Tab-separated table of C-alpha atoms and ligand atoms in Angstrom:
chain	number	residue	atom	x	y	z
A	1	ASP	CA	37.369	-1.032	48.036
A	2	GLN	CA	38.192	2.639	48.591
A	3	SER	CA	40.488	3.015	45.577
A	4	ASP	CA	37.906	4.780	43.436
A	5	GLY	CA	36.652	8.367	43.620
A	6	ALA	CA	37.578	10.147	46.838
A	7	SER	CA	40.649	8.794	48.525
A	8	GLY	CA	39.892	8.598	52.242
A	9	GLU	CA	38.057	5.814	54.003
A	10	ASN	CA	34.314	6.349	53.484
A	11	GLU	CA	34.816	9.677	51.729
A	12	ILE	CA	32.668	10.151	48.649
A	13	ILE	CA	32.429	12.715	45.864
A	14	ALA	CA	29.119	13.518	44.178
A	15	GLY	CA	28.550	14.423	40.551
A	16	THR	CA	25.710	16.438	39.092
A	17	ALA	CA	24.691	18.338	35.940
A	18	PRO	CA	23.541	21.887	36.758
A	19	GLY	CA	21.125	23.874	34.599
A	20	PHE	CA	18.223	21.707	35.755
A	21	GLN	CA	16.374	24.030	38.110
A	22	PRO	CA	15.351	23.610	40.896
A	23	PHE	CA	17.212	20.293	41.250
A	24	GLU	CA	20.707	21.578	40.465
A	25	MET	CA	21.802	24.991	39.254
A	26	ASN	CA	24.500	27.598	39.662
A	27	ARG	CA	23.321	30.637	41.571
A	28	ASP	CA	25.832	33.444	42.289
A	29	GLY	CA	28.617	31.037	41.399
A	30	GLU	CA	27.388	28.420	43.856
A	31	LEU	CA	25.966	24.996	43.134
A	32	VAL	CA	22.537	24.803	44.809
A	33	GLY	CA	19.232	22.967	44.540
A	34	PHE	CA	17.017	20.190	45.766
A	35	ASP	CA	19.465	17.408	44.856
A	36	ILE	CA	22.326	19.184	46.626
A	37	ASP	CA	20.407	19.599	49.897
A	38	HIS	CA	18.810	16.171	49.619
A	39	LEU	CA	22.027	14.229	49.008
A	40	GLU	CA	23.809	16.130	51.785
A	41	ALA	CA	20.990	15.268	54.208
A	42	VAL	CA	20.999	11.623	53.059
A	43	VAL	CA	24.772	11.219	53.437
A	44	ASP	CA	24.580	12.854	56.894
A	45	GLU	CA	22.493	9.866	57.964
A	46	THR	CA	25.278	7.441	56.949
A	47	ASP	CA	28.874	6.672	57.948
A	48	TYR	CA	30.072	8.219	54.688
A	49	GLU	CA	31.376	11.741	54.318
A	50	LEU	CA	30.533	13.832	51.254
A	51	THR	CA	33.726	15.744	50.483
A	52	GLY	CA	32.758	17.564	47.315
A	53	TRP	CA	30.644	18.068	44.211
A	54	GLU	CA	31.832	17.853	40.605
A	55	GLU	CA	29.879	19.255	37.663
A	56	PHE	CA	29.470	17.428	34.348
A	57	GLU	CA	27.290	17.493	31.263
A	58	PHE	CA	24.406	15.122	31.967
A	59	ASP	CA	25.390	12.620	29.281
A	60	THR	CA	28.861	12.113	30.785
A	61	LEU	CA	27.814	11.385	34.390
A	62	ILE	CA	27.615	7.600	34.038
A	63	GLN	CA	31.088	7.472	32.542
A	64	ALA	CA	32.441	9.749	35.312
A	65	LEU	CA	30.959	7.397	37.890
A	66	ASN	CA	32.328	4.258	36.281
A	67	ASN	CA	35.757	5.880	35.791
A	68	GLY	CA	35.873	6.591	39.518
A	69	ASN	CA	35.923	10.390	39.129
A	70	ILE	CA	32.834	10.513	41.330
A	71	ASP	CA	31.140	8.004	43.637
A	72	VAL	CA	27.490	9.003	43.417
A	73	ILE	CA	25.293	10.715	40.818
A	74	ALA	CA	22.651	13.119	42.150
A	75	ALA	CA	21.197	14.643	38.998
A	76	ALA	CA	17.433	14.052	38.882
A	77	MET	CA	18.368	10.892	37.001
A	78	THR	CA	15.446	8.649	36.084
A	79	ILE	CA	15.846	4.998	37.011
A	80	ASN	CA	15.532	2.859	33.882
A	81	ASP	CA	16.681	-0.497	32.513
A	82	GLU	CA	19.041	0.964	29.929
A	83	ARG	CA	20.977	2.805	32.645
A	84	ARG	CA	20.773	-0.189	34.958
A	85	GLU	CA	22.989	-2.039	32.493
A	86	GLN	CA	25.794	0.385	33.412
A	87	ILE	CA	25.157	1.559	36.970
A	88	ALA	CA	23.066	0.718	40.036
A	89	PHE	CA	20.396	2.969	41.517
A	90	THR	CA	19.219	3.589	45.045
A	91	ASP	CA	15.553	3.493	45.943
A	92	PRO	CA	13.567	6.275	44.262
A	93	TYR	CA	13.491	9.699	45.913
A	94	TYR	CA	11.351	11.796	43.542
A	95	SER	CA	8.609	11.124	40.943
A	96	ALA	CA	8.136	13.071	37.733
A	97	ASN	CA	6.386	13.163	34.375
A	98	GLN	CA	7.363	14.985	31.183
A	99	SER	CA	6.106	18.305	29.835
A	100	VAL	CA	6.288	20.062	26.509
A	101	LEU	CA	7.446	23.680	26.713
A	102	VAL	CA	6.728	26.246	24.002
A	103	GLN	CA	7.554	29.948	23.586
A	104	THR	CA	5.153	32.170	25.548
A	105	GLY	CA	2.726	33.701	23.074
A	106	GLY	CA	4.579	32.005	20.216
A	107	GLY	CA	1.483	30.639	18.548
A	108	PHE	CA	2.426	26.948	18.571
A	109	GLN	CA	0.057	25.215	21.019
A	110	PRO	CA	0.431	21.443	20.709
A	111	SER	CA	-1.838	19.321	22.887
A	112	ASP	CA	-0.286	15.883	22.481
A	113	LEU	CA	2.806	14.121	21.121
A	114	ASP	CA	1.147	13.662	17.712
A	115	ASP	CA	1.064	17.454	17.346
A	116	LEU	CA	4.882	17.468	17.570
A	117	ALA	CA	5.298	15.455	14.349
A	118	GLY	CA	7.731	17.109	11.943
A	119	ARG	CA	8.431	20.033	14.321
A	120	THR	CA	11.777	21.481	15.438
A	121	LEU	CA	12.242	20.073	18.936
A	122	GLY	CA	14.922	20.285	21.592
A	123	ALA	CA	16.030	18.259	24.610
A	124	GLN	CA	19.162	17.701	26.642
A	125	SER	CA	21.490	15.042	25.321
A	126	GLY	CA	21.108	11.692	27.043
A	127	THR	CA	17.837	12.456	28.825
A	128	THR	CA	14.544	10.612	28.877
A	129	GLY	CA	13.015	13.675	27.161
A	130	GLU	CA	15.373	13.061	24.245
A	131	GLY	CA	14.304	9.396	24.228
A	132	ILE	CA	10.661	10.428	23.886
A	133	ILE	CA	11.411	12.666	20.905
A	134	GLU	CA	13.382	9.864	19.263
A	135	ASP	CA	10.919	7.076	20.010
A	136	GLU	CA	7.483	8.656	20.134
A	137	VAL	CA	7.442	11.645	17.790
A	138	GLU	CA	7.048	11.120	14.102
A	139	ASP	CA	9.778	12.588	11.928
A	140	PRO	CA	11.040	15.259	14.368
A	141	ASP	CA	13.652	17.844	13.402
A	142	TYR	CA	15.560	17.133	16.585
A	143	GLN	CA	18.208	19.431	18.089
A	144	SER	CA	20.205	17.975	20.953
A	145	TYR	CA	21.617	20.360	23.605
A	146	GLU	CA	24.346	19.810	26.184
A	147	ASN	CA	22.168	21.672	28.673
A	148	TYR	CA	18.447	22.484	28.902
A	149	VAL	CA	19.341	26.135	29.634
A	150	TYR	CA	20.580	26.478	26.028
A	151	ALA	CA	17.453	24.786	24.717
A	152	VAL	CA	15.250	27.223	26.679
A	153	GLN	CA	17.215	30.185	25.226
A	154	GLU	CA	16.666	28.868	21.713
A	155	LEU	CA	12.972	28.368	22.419
A	156	GLU	CA	12.584	31.922	23.776
A	157	GLN	CA	14.165	33.209	20.581
A	158	GLY	CA	11.883	31.108	18.406
A	159	ARG	CA	14.720	29.034	16.934
A	160	ILE	CA	13.070	25.790	18.030
A	161	GLU	CA	9.346	25.130	18.467
A	162	ALA	CA	9.163	22.959	21.591
A	163	ILE	CA	11.211	21.236	24.281
A	164	VAL	CA	10.475	17.931	26.022
A	165	ILE	CA	11.597	18.141	29.659
A	166	ASP	CA	10.766	16.838	33.148
A	167	GLN	CA	7.607	18.514	34.467
A	168	PRO	CA	9.026	20.028	37.690
A	169	VAL	CA	11.828	21.660	35.687
A	170	ALA	CA	9.362	22.838	33.023
A	171	GLU	CA	7.337	24.529	35.794
A	172	SER	CA	10.444	26.221	37.119
A	173	PHE	CA	11.449	27.555	33.662
A	174	GLU	CA	7.841	28.640	33.046
A	175	ALA	CA	8.034	30.768	36.201
A	176	ASP	CA	11.243	32.622	35.214
A	177	ARG	CA	11.520	32.561	31.450
A	178	GLU	CA	9.457	33.395	28.361
A	179	VAL	CA	8.307	29.811	27.969
A	180	GLU	CA	5.113	27.988	28.939
A	181	ILE	CA	3.925	24.431	29.357
A	182	ALA	CA	1.737	23.374	26.417
A	183	PHE	CA	0.883	19.976	27.953
A	184	THR	CA	2.177	17.363	30.362
A	185	PHE	CA	2.094	13.630	29.793
A	186	GLU	CA	2.511	10.778	32.181
A	187	THR	CA	5.779	8.861	32.127
A	188	GLY	CA	5.855	7.773	35.776
A	189	GLU	CA	9.586	8.413	36.076
A	190	GLU	CA	11.358	8.002	39.374
A	191	TYR	CA	14.685	9.591	40.195
A	192	GLY	CA	17.365	7.580	41.967
A	193	LEU	CA	20.922	8.232	43.095
A	194	GLY	CA	23.404	6.406	40.878
A	195	VAL	CA	26.288	4.329	42.220
A	196	ARG	CA	28.728	1.857	40.691
A	197	GLN	CA	27.289	-1.627	40.274
A	198	ASP	CA	29.761	-3.153	42.721
A	199	ASP	CA	29.276	-0.487	45.396
A	200	ASP	CA	26.685	-2.376	47.431
A	201	ASP	CA	27.737	-0.908	50.781
A	202	LEU	CA	27.314	2.643	49.558
A	203	ARG	CA	23.995	1.851	47.853
A	204	GLU	CA	22.601	0.245	51.002
A	205	ALA	CA	23.794	3.108	53.201
A	206	LEU	CA	22.198	5.652	50.840
A	207	ASN	CA	18.931	3.709	50.861
A	208	GLU	CA	18.860	3.879	54.635
A	209	GLY	CA	19.686	7.584	54.455
A	210	ILE	CA	16.873	8.210	51.931
A	211	ALA	CA	14.379	6.507	54.252
A	212	ALA	CA	15.659	8.347	57.329
A	213	VAL	CA	15.432	11.748	55.617
A	214	GLN	CA	11.845	10.968	54.641
A	215	GLU	CA	10.875	9.831	58.123
A	216	SER	CA	12.493	12.743	59.948
A	217	GLY	CA	10.518	15.336	57.960
A	218	GLU	CA	13.680	16.732	56.393
A	219	TYR	CA	12.551	15.596	52.953
A	220	GLU	CA	9.423	17.709	53.333
A	221	GLU	CA	11.490	20.723	54.432
A	222	ILE	CA	13.823	20.438	51.444
A	223	THR	CA	10.809	20.082	49.143
A	224	GLN	CA	9.245	23.201	50.674
A	225	GLU	CA	12.442	25.101	50.194
A	226	TRP	CA	12.863	24.327	46.491
A	227	PHE	CA	9.279	23.810	45.328
A	228	GLY	CA	7.420	25.923	47.881
A	229	GLU	CA	4.623	23.383	48.078
B	301	LIG	N1	15.091	12.866	34.487
B	301	LIG	C1	15.667	13.000	33.191
B	301	LIG	C2	16.579	11.830	32.884
B	301	LIG	O1	16.952	11.128	33.779
B	301	LIG	C3	16.438	14.300	33.022
B	301	LIG	C4	17.558	14.498	33.998
B	301	LIG	C5	18.433	15.700	33.642
B	301	LIG	N2	19.228	16.050	34.774
B	301	LIG	C6	20.118	17.071	34.827
B	301	LIG	N3	20.719	17.298	35.935
B	301	LIG	N4	20.341	17.787	33.769
B	301	LIG	O2	16.957	11.609	31.777
């Protein structure tokens, strides 16, 4: 059924949520990052054609997919059961844990989630970081942000005390902004590409593409480019 998303036979449109460096961000007016290069390489291995990228707030991506505005989500989205009720995921393509960011030299140095009790905390709306604040921190003063970039600005200015965010993104903000990682904790998250639940052909093609990109060494090249490991 090609009636959703892009119009042509086998043409697909991707959706992402920039402001999540180095996975997806706007640089000099251009959308760039690991997820952009990775999805493009993956789709190149398939019979599908990626005709464009659309940008959304993270918490609206699932709706955009199910409305047919986009055909695939590539947004460092963690595979979990709650999301699986609404969309399907490909095989995992990246593993991550969560970190707690604080203001550099700000004096607040928590060492575990218990130390966050009662504190002013930020996360991006709809993320797993938000879920941790809601479920695992006692009595937080929680501020939800449409984008982690705004949360980092507020943290730099001392208006919030800590942010819960995926570790690779925390490391990237630590390198360019006045914020530092206080501690990291294991969540064993795995990112997958999101597709509509009935889009089995696309999901299977993407899974083959993910495997091919890993085997060819391209995955390693893209990782080098964005993480310099
Ligand atoms: N991995 C986390 C989650 O799935 C955060 C993803 C945020 N992604 C983004 N592009 N802003 O909830």
